[in-house]
C-alpha positions as a Python dict, from the first residue, in 0.01 Angstrom:
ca = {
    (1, 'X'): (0, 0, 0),
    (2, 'X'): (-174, -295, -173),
    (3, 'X'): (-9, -414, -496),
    (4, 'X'): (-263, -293, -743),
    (5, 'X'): (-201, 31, -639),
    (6, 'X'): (173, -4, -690),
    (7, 'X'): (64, -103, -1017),
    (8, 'X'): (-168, 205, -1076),
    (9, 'X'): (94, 381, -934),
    (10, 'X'): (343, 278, -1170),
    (11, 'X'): (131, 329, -1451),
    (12, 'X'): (52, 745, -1336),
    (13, 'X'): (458, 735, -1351),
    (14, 'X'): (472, 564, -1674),
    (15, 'X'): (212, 857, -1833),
    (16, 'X'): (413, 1135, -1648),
    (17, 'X'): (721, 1013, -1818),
    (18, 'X'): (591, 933, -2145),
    (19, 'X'): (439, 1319, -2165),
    (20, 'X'): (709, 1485, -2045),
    (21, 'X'): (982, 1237, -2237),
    (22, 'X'): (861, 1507, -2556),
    (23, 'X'): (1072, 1831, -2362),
    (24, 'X'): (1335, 1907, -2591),
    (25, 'X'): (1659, 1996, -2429),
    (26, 'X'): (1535, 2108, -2054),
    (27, 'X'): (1756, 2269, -1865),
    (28, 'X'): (1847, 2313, -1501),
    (29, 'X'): (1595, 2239, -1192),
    (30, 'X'): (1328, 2066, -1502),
    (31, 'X'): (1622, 1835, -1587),
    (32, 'X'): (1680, 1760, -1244),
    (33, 'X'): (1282, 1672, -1203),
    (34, 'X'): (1294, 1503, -1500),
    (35, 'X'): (1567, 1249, -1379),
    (36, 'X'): (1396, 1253, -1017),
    (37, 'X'): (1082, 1107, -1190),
    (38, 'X'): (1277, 834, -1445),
    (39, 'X'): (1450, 679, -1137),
    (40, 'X'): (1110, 702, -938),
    (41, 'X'): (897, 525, -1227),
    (42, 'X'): (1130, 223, -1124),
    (43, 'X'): (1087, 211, -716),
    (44, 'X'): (707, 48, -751),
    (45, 'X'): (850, -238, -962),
    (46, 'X'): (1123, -308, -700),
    (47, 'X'): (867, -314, -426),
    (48, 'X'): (676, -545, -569),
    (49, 'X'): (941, -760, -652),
    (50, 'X'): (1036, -710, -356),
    (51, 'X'): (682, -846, -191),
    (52, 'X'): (675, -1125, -470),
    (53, 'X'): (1031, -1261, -335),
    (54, 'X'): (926, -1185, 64),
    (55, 'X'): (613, -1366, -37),
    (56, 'X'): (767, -1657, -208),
    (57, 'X'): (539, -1592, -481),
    (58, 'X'): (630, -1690, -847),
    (59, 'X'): (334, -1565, -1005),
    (60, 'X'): (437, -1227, -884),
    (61, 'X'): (802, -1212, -975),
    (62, 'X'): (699, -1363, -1334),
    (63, 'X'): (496, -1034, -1383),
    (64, 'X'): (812, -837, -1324),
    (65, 'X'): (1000, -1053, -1519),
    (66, 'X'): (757, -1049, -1791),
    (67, 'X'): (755, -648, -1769),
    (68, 'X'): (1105, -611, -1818),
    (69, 'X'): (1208, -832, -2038),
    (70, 'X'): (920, -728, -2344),
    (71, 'X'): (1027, -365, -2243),
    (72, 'X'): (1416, -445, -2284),
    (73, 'X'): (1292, -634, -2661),
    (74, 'X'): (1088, -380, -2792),
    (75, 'X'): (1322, -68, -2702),
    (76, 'X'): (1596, -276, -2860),
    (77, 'X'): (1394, -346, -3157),
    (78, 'X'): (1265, -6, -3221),
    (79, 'X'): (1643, 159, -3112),
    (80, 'X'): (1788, -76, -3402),
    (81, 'X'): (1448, 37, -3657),
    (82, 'X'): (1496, 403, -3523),
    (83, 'X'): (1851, 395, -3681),
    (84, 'X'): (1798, 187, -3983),
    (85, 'X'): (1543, 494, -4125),
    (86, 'X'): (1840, 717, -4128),
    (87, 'X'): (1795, 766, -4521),
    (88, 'X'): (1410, 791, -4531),
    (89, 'X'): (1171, 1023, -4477),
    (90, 'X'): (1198, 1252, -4222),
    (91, 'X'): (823, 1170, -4095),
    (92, 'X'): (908, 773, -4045),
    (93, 'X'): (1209, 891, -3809),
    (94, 'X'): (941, 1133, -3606),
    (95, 'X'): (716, 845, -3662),
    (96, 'X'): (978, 579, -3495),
    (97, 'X'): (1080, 829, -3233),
    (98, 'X'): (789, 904, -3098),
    (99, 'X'): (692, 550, -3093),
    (100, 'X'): (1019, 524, -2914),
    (101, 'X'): (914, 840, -2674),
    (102, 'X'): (656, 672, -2569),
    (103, 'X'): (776, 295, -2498),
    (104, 'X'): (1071, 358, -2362),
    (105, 'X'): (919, 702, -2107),
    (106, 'X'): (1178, 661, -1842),
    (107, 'X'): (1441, 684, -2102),
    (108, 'X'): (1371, 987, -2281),
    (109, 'X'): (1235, 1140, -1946),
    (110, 'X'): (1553, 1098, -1768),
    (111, 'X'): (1784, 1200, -2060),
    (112, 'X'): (2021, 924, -1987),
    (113, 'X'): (1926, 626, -2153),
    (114, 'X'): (2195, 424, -1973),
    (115, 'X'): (2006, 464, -1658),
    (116, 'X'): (1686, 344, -1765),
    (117, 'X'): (1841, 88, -1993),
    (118, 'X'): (2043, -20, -1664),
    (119, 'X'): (1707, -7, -1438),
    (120, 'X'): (1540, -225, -1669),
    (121, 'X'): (1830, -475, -1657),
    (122, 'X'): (1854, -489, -1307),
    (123, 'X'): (1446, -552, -1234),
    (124, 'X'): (1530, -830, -1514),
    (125, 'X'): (1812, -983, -1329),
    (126, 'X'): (1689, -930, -1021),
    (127, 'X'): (1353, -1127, -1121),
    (128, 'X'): (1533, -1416, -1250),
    (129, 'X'): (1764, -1468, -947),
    (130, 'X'): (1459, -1418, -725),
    (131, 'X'): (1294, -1745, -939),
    (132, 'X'): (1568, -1900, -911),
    (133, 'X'): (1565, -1887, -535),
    (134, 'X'): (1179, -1937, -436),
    (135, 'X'): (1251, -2275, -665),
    (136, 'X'): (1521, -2388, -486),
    (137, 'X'): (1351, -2334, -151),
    (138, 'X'): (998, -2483, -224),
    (139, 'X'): (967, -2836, -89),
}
């Protein structure tokens, strides 16, 4: 599969996730679905950091890099807003939340945050030692 459809692929499982991040409390084989699809969303963006590394491509593992880390920001910056509007209006915390919903798909989709939040981390960490490596072996 060529990489732009890894990364139209990834986006189809970033639009799945986002819509069905909104089902409140789901329950047997949907949960299980629901998780299924969160740790799927993240299999494209190993593979093609995978083919960036293989590749010895920078430009490539950058994107990935790039990806993760403004994804890993702006969940962290609207997690911290989301609970700073704990005394106003009920519609800015739907507001923020469903600003959240839809950022951070995976997370909500899953219904464990600590595995997306970990995912997220490790394509981050993974990206940056994979950098650090095609440097080192360039000429």
């Amino acid at each position: 599969m060529k990489d732009g459809k890894l990364y139209a692929l990834w986006g189809v499982l970033y639009i799945f996730c986002g819509l069905l991040g909104f089902i409140r409390e789901p329950n047997g084989f949907v949960t299980a679905l629901l998780v299924l699809l969160a740790v799927g969303f993240f299999v494209p963006g190993a593979v093609l950091l995978y083919r960036g590394y293989r590749e010895k491509n920078p430009g490539k593992i950058k994107v990935i890099r790039n990806i993760s880390l403004v994804w890993l920001g702006m969940t962290l910056l609207l997690l911290v807003a989301n609970f700073l509007t704990a005394g106003a209006t009920a519609v800015t915390g739907d507001l923020l939340y469903g600003f959240l919903v839809i950022l951070s798909a995976p997370m909500f989709c899953g219904q464990a945050w600590v595995l997306s939040l970990f995912s997220w981390a490790c394509l981050l960490m993974s990206s940056l030692t994979c950098l650090k490596s095609t440097k080192k072996e360039k000429p």
